[in-house]
Coordinates of N, CA, C and O in Angstrom, one line a residue:
X1 N 0.8 -1.2 0.0 CA 0.0 0.0 0.0 C 0.9 1.3 0.0 O 0.6 2.2 -0.7
X2 N 2.0 1.2 0.8 CA 2.9 2.4 0.8 C 3.6 2.6 -0.5 O 3.8 3.7 -0.9
X3 N 3.9 1.5 -1.2 CA 4.5 1.6 -2.5 C 3.5 2.3 -3.5 O 4.0 3.2 -4.3
X4 N 2.3 1.9 -3.5 CA 1.3 2.6 -4.4 C 1.1 4.0 -4.1 O 1.1 4.9 -5.0
X5 N 1.1 4.4 -2.8 CA 1.0 5.8 -2.3 C 2.2 6.6 -2.8 O 2.1 7.7 -3.3
X6 N 3.4 6.0 -2.7 CA 4.6 6.7 -3.2 C 4.6 6.9 -4.7 O 5.0 8.0 -5.2
X7 N 4.1 5.9 -5.5 CA 4.0 6.0 -6.9 C 3.0 7.1 -7.3 O 3.3 7.9 -8.2
X8 N 1.9 7.2 -6.6 CA 0.9 8.2 -6.9 C 1.4 9.6 -6.6 O 1.1 10.5 -7.3
X9 N 2.1 9.7 -5.5 CA 2.7 11.0 -5.1 C 3.7 11.5 -6.2 O 3.8 12.6 -6.6
X10 N 4.5 10.6 -6.6 CA 5.5 10.9 -7.7 C 4.8 11.2 -9.0 O 5.2 12.2 -9.7
X11 N 3.7 10.5 -9.3 CA 3.0 10.8 -10.5 C 2.4 12.2 -10.4 O 2.4 13.0 -11.4
X12 N 1.9 12.6 -9.3 CA 1.3 14.0 -9.1 C 2.4 15.0 -9.3 O 2.2 16.0 -9.9
X13 N 3.6 14.7 -8.7 CA 4.7 15.6 -8.9 C 5.1 15.8 -10.3 O 5.4 16.9 -10.8
X14 N 5.1 14.7 -11.1 CA 5.5 14.7 -12.5 C 4.5 15.5 -13.3 O 4.9 16.3 -14.1
X15 N 3.2 15.4 -13.0 CA 2.2 16.2 -13.7 C 2.3 17.6 -13.4 O 2.3 18.5 -14.3
X16 N 2.5 18.0 -12.1 CA 2.7 19.4 -11.7 C 3.9 20.0 -12.4 O 3.9 21.1 -12.9
X17 N 5.0 19.3 -12.4 CA 6.2 19.8 -13.0 C 6.1 19.9 -14.5 O 6.7 20.8 -15.2
X18 N 5.3 19.0 -15.1 CA 5.1 19.1 -16.6 C 4.3 20.3 -17.0 O 4.5 20.9 -18.0
X19 N 3.4 20.7 -16.1 CA 2.7 21.9 -16.3 C 3.5 23.2 -16.1 O 3.2 24.2 -16.7
X20 N 4.5 23.1 -15.2 CA 5.3 24.3 -14.8 C 6.5 24.5 -15.8 O 6.8 25.6 -16.1
X21 N 7.1 23.4 -16.1 CA 8.3 23.5 -17.0 C 8.0 23.4 -18.5 O 7.3 22.5 -18.9
X22 N 8.5 24.3 -19.3 CA 8.1 24.3 -20.7 C 8.7 23.1 -21.5 O 8.2 22.8 -22.5
X23 N 9.8 22.5 -21.0 CA 10.4 21.5 -21.8 C 10.0 20.1 -21.5 O 10.5 19.1 -22.1
X24 N 9.0 19.9 -20.6 CA 8.5 18.6 -20.2 C 7.1 18.4 -20.7 O 6.3 19.3 -20.5
X25 N 6.9 17.3 -21.3 CA 5.5 17.0 -21.8 C 5.1 15.6 -21.3 O 5.8 14.6 -21.4
X26 N 3.9 15.5 -20.7 CA 3.3 14.3 -20.2 C 2.0 14.2 -20.8 O 1.2 15.1 -20.7
X27 N 1.7 13.1 -21.6 CA 0.4 13.1 -22.3 C -0.8 12.9 -21.4 O -1.9 13.5 -21.7
X28 N -0.7 12.2 -20.3 CA -1.8 12.0 -19.4 C -1.4 11.5 -18.1 O -0.3 11.3 -17.8
X29 N -2.4 11.2 -17.3 CA -2.2 10.8 -15.9 C -1.7 9.3 -15.9 O -0.8 9.0 -15.1
X30 N -2.1 8.5 -16.9 CA -1.6 7.2 -17.0 C -0.1 7.2 -17.3 O 0.7 6.4 -16.7
X31 N 0.3 8.1 -18.2 CA 1.7 8.2 -18.5 C 2.5 8.7 -17.3 O 3.6 8.2 -17.1
X32 N 1.9 9.6 -16.5 CA 2.6 10.1 -15.3 C 2.8 8.9 -14.3 O 3.9 8.8 -13.7
X33 N 1.8 8.1 -14.2 CA 2.0 6.9 -13.3 C 3.1 6.0 -13.8 O 3.9 5.5 -13.1
X34 N 3.1 5.8 -15.1 CA 4.1 5.0 -15.8 C 5.5 5.6 -15.6 O 6.5 4.8 -15.3
X35 N 5.6 6.9 -15.7 CA 6.9 7.6 -15.5 C 7.3 7.3 -14.0 O 8.5 7.1 -13.8
X36 N 6.4 7.4 -13.1 CA 6.8 7.2 -11.7 C 7.3 5.8 -11.5 O 8.3 5.6 -10.7
X37 N 6.6 4.8 -12.1 CA 7.0 3.4 -11.9 C 8.4 3.2 -12.6 O 9.3 2.6 -12.0
X38 N 8.6 3.7 -13.8 CA 9.9 3.5 -14.5 C 11.0 4.2 -13.7 O 12.1 3.7 -13.6
X39 N 10.8 5.4 -13.3 CA 11.8 6.1 -12.5 C 12.2 5.4 -11.2 O 13.3 5.3 -10.8
X40 N 11.2 4.8 -10.6 CA 11.4 4.0 -9.4 C 12.3 2.8 -9.7 O 13.2 2.5 -9.0
X41 N 12.0 2.1 -10.8 CA 12.8 0.9 -11.2 C 14.2 1.3 -11.6 O 15.1 0.6 -11.3
X42 N 14.3 2.4 -12.4 CA 15.6 2.9 -12.8 C 16.5 3.3 -11.6 O 17.6 3.0 -11.5
X43 N 15.8 4.0 -10.6 CA 16.6 4.3 -9.4 C 16.9 3.1 -8.5 O 17.9 3.2 -7.8
X44 N 16.2 2.1 -8.7 CA 16.4 0.9 -7.9 C 17.5 0.0 -8.5 O 18.3 -0.6 -7.8
X45 N 17.5 -0.1 -9.8 CA 18.3 -1.1 -10.5 C 19.6 -0.4 -11.2 O 20.7 -0.8 -10.9
X46 N 19.3 0.6 -12.0 CA 20.4 1.2 -12.8 C 21.2 2.2 -12.1 O 22.5 2.2 -12.2
X47 N 20.6 3.0 -11.3 CA 21.3 4.1 -10.6 C 22.4 3.7 -9.7 O 23.5 4.2 -9.8
X48 N 22.3 2.6 -8.9 CA 23.4 2.2 -8.1 C 24.6 1.7 -8.9 O 25.8 2.0 -8.5
X49 N 24.3 1.1 -10.0 CA 25.4 0.6 -10.9 C 26.2 1.8 -11.5 O 27.4 1.9 -11.5
X50 N 25.4 2.8 -11.9 CA 26.0 4.0 -12.5 C 26.8 4.8 -11.5 O 27.9 5.3 -11.7
X51 N 26.3 4.9 -10.3 CA 27.0 5.6 -9.2 C 28.3 4.9 -8.9 O 29.3 5.5 -8.7
X52 N 28.3 3.6 -8.8 CA 29.5 2.8 -8.6 C 30.5 3.0 -9.7 O 31.7 3.2 -9.4
X53 N 30.1 3.0 -10.9 CA 31.0 3.1 -12.0 C 31.6 4.5 -12.1 O 32.7 4.7 -12.7
X54 N 30.8 5.5 -11.7 CA 31.3 6.9 -11.8 C 31.7 7.5 -10.4 O 31.8 8.7 -10.2
X55 N 32.1 6.6 -9.5 CA 32.5 7.0 -8.2 C 33.7 8.0 -8.2 O 33.6 9.0 -7.4
X56 N 34.7 7.8 -9.0 CA 35.8 8.8 -9.0 C 35.3 10.2 -9.4 O 35.7 11.2 -8.8
X57 N 34.4 10.3 -10.4 CA 33.9 11.6 -10.8 C 33.1 12.2 -9.7 O 33.1 13.4 -9.5
X58 N 32.3 11.4 -9.0 CA 31.5 11.9 -7.9 C 32.3 12.4 -6.8 O 32.0 13.4 -6.2
X59 N 33.4 11.7 -6.5 CA 34.3 12.1 -5.4 C 35.0 13.4 -5.8 O 35.1 14.4 -4.9
X60 N 35.5 13.5 -7.0 CA 36.2 14.7 -7.4 C 35.3 16.0 -7.4 O 35.7 17.1 -7.0
X61 N 34.0 15.8 -7.8 CA 33.1 16.9 -7.8 C 32.3 17.1 -6.5 O 31.4 17.9 -6.5
X62 N 32.7 16.4 -5.5 CA 32.1 16.5 -4.2 C 30.6 16.2 -4.2 O 29.8 16.8 -3.5
X63 N 30.3 15.2 -5.0 CA 28.9 14.7 -5.1 C 28.0 15.4 -6.1 O 26.9 15.0 -6.3
X64 N 28.5 16.5 -6.7 CA 27.7 17.2 -7.7 C 27.4 16.4 -8.9 O 26.4 16.6 -9.6
X65 N 28.2 15.4 -9.2 CA 28.0 14.6 -10.4 C 26.7 13.7 -10.2 O 26.2 13.2 -11.2
X66 N 26.2 13.6 -9.0 CA 25.0 12.8 -8.8 C 23.8 13.5 -9.4 O 22.9 12.9 -9.8
X67 N 23.9 14.9 -9.5 CA 22.8 15.6 -10.3 C 22.8 15.2 -11.8 O 21.8 15.1 -12.4
X68 N 24.0 15.0 -12.3 CA 24.1 14.5 -13.7 C 23.5 13.1 -13.9 O 22.8 12.9 -14.8
X69 N 23.8 12.3 -12.9 CA 23.3 10.9 -12.9 C 21.7 11.0 -12.9 O 21.1 10.2 -13.6
X70 N 21.2 11.8 -12.0 CA 19.7 11.9 -11.9 C 19.1 12.4 -13.2 O 18.1 11.9 -13.6
X71 N 19.8 13.4 -13.8 CA 19.3 13.9 -15.1 C 19.4 12.8 -16.2 O 18.5 12.7 -17.0
X72 N 20.4 12.0 -16.1 CA 20.5 10.9 -17.1 C 19.4 9.8 -16.9 O 18.9 9.2 -17.8
X73 N 19.0 9.6 -15.6 CA 17.9 8.7 -15.3 C 16.6 9.2 -15.9 O 15.8 8.5 -16.5
X74 N 16.4 10.6 -15.9 CA 15.2 11.2 -16.4 C 15.2 11.0 -18.0 O 14.2 10.7 -18.6
X75 N 16.4 11.3 -18.6 CA 16.5 11.1 -20.0 C 16.3 9.7 -20.5 O 15.7 9.4 -21.5
X76 N 16.8 8.7 -19.6 CA 16.6 7.3 -19.9 C 15.1 7.0 -19.9 O 14.5 6.2 -20.7
X77 N 14.4 7.5 -18.9 CA 12.9 7.3 -18.8 C 12.2 7.9 -20.0 O 11.2 7.4 -20.5
X78 N 12.7 9.1 -20.5 CA 12.2 9.7 -21.7 C 12.3 8.8 -22.9 O 11.4 8.7 -23.7
X79 N 13.4 8.1 -23.0 CA 13.6 7.2 -24.1 C 12.7 5.9 -24.0 O 12.4 5.3 -25.0
X80 N 12.4 5.5 -22.8 CA 11.7 4.3 -22.6 C 10.2 4.4 -22.7 O 9.5 3.5 -23.0
X81 N 9.7 5.6 -22.4 CA 8.2 5.8 -22.3 C 7.7 6.7 -23.4 O 8.2 7.9 -23.6
X82 N 6.8 6.2 -24.2 CA 6.1 7.1 -25.2 C 5.1 8.0 -24.4 O 4.4 7.5 -23.6
X83 N 5.1 9.2 -24.8 CA 4.2 10.2 -24.1 C 4.8 11.0 -23.1 O 4.2 11.9 -22.5
X84 N 6.1 10.7 -22.8 CA 6.9 11.5 -21.8 C 8.0 12.1 -22.6 O 8.9 11.3 -23.1
X85 N 8.1 13.4 -22.7 CA 9.1 14.1 -23.5 C 9.9 15.0 -22.6 O 9.3 15.8 -21.9
X86 N 11.2 15.0 -22.8 CA 12.1 16.0 -22.1 C 12.9 16.6 -23.2 O 13.6 15.9 -24.0
X87 N 12.9 17.9 -23.3 CA 13.5 18.6 -24.5 C 15.1 18.6 -24.4 O 15.7 18.5 -25.5
X88 N 15.7 18.7 -23.3 CA 17.2 18.8 -23.2 C 17.7 18.2 -21.9 O 17.0 17.9 -21.0
X89 N 19.0 18.2 -21.9 CA 19.7 17.7 -20.7 C 19.4 18.7 -19.5 O 19.2 18.3 -18.4
X90 N 19.5 20.0 -19.8 CA 19.3 21.0 -18.8 C 17.9 21.0 -18.2 O 17.7 21.2 -17.0
X91 N 16.9 20.7 -19.1 CA 15.6 20.6 -18.6 C 15.4 19.3 -17.7 O 14.8 19.4 -16.7
X92 N 16.1 18.2 -18.1 CA 16.1 17.0 -17.3 C 16.8 17.3 -15.9 O 16.3 16.8 -14.9
X93 N 17.8 18.0 -15.9 CA 18.5 18.4 -14.7 C 17.6 19.2 -13.7 O 17.5 18.9 -12.6
X94 N 17.0 20.2 -14.3 CA 16.1 21.0 -13.5 C 14.9 20.2 -13.0 O 14.4 20.3 -11.9
X95 N 14.3 19.3 -13.9 CA 13.2 18.5 -13.6 C 13.6 17.5 -12.4 O 12.8 17.4 -11.5
X96 N 14.8 17.0 -12.5 CA 15.2 16.0 -11.4 C 15.3 16.7 -10.1 O 14.9 16.2 -9.0
X97 N 15.9 17.9 -10.1 CA 16.1 18.7 -8.8 C 14.7 19.1 -8.3 O 14.4 18.9 -7.1
X98 N 13.8 19.6 -9.1 CA 12.5 20.0 -8.6 C 11.6 18.8 -8.2 O 10.8 18.9 -7.3
X99 N 11.8 17.7 -8.9 CA 11.1 16.5 -8.5 C 11.5 16.0 -7.1 O 10.6 15.7 -6.3
X100 N 12.7 16.1 -6.8 CA 13.2 15.7 -5.5 C 12.7 16.6 -4.4 O 12.2 16.2 -3.4
X101 N 12.7 17.9 -4.7 CA 12.2 18.9 -3.7 C 10.7 18.7 -3.5 O 10.2 18.8 -2.4
X102 N 10.0 18.6 -4.6 CA 8.5 18.4 -4.5 C 8.1 17.2 -3.8 O 7.2 17.2 -3.0
X103 N 8.8 16.1 -4.0 CA 8.6 14.8 -3.3 C 8.8 15.0 -1.8 O 8.1 14.6 -0.9
X104 N 9.9 15.7 -1.4 CA 10.2 16.0 0.0 C 9.1 16.9 0.6 O 8.7 16.6 1.8
X105 N 8.6 17.8 -0.1 CA 7.5 18.7 0.4 C 6.3 17.8 0.6 O 5.6 18.0 1.7
X106 N 5.9 17.0 -0.3 CA 4.8 16.1 -0.2 C 4.9 15.2 1.0 O 3.9 15.1 1.8
X107 N 6.0 14.6 1.2 CA 6.2 13.7 2.4 C 6.1 14.5 3.7 O 5.6 14.0 4.7
X108 N 6.7 15.7 3.7 CA 6.6 16.5 4.9 C 5.2 17.0 5.2 O 4.8 17.0 6.4
X109 N 4.5 17.4 4.2 CA 3.1 17.8 4.4 C 2.2 16.6 4.9 O 1.4 16.8 5.9
X110 N 2.4 15.4 4.4 CA 1.7 14.3 4.8 C 2.2 13.6 6.0 O 1.6 12.6 6.4
X111 N 3.3 14.1 6.5 CA 3.8 13.5 7.7 C 4.5 12.1 7.5 O 4.6 11.4 8.5
X112 N 4.9 11.9 6.3 CA 5.5 10.6 6.0 C 7.0 10.8 5.9 O 7.5 11.7 5.2
X113 N 7.8 9.9 6.4 CA 9.2 10.0 6.3 C 9.5 9.2 5.0 O 8.9 8.2 4.7
X114 N 10.5 9.7 4.2 CA 10.8 9.1 2.9 C 11.2 7.6 3.1 O 10.9 6.8 2.3
X115 N 11.9 7.2 4.2 CA 12.3 5.8 4.4 C 11.1 4.9 4.8 O 11.1 3.7 4.6
X116 N 10.0 5.5 5.3 CA 8.9 4.7 5.7 C 8.1 4.3 4.5 O 7.4 3.3 4.5
X117 N 8.1 5.0 3.4 CA 7.4 4.7 2.2 C 8.0 3.7 1.3 O 9.0 3.5 1.0

């Protein structure tokens, strides 16, 4: 039940950011839910591998390279999902930062800790 709740919160955040950012397009709510599921799977499976492989770059940049990895996960989701469009790398970077902030706000408002979900 908590997983479904987390997916729905992420989908709401995706829809809100698609309406706010000019370079993001989401065709519908079903696509937003699919984006939330795919991003969750990518962050669960692909992201740890990429972080491990790029550990020297992450250390040299004092962790700022993790923003690049997050943007790449957004672009990968863009390539995997029809109906979800990201215009550029910089839009994906801004989208990933704002998505993280918006999810944190949602969890704080609802009184849910991110680790509990």
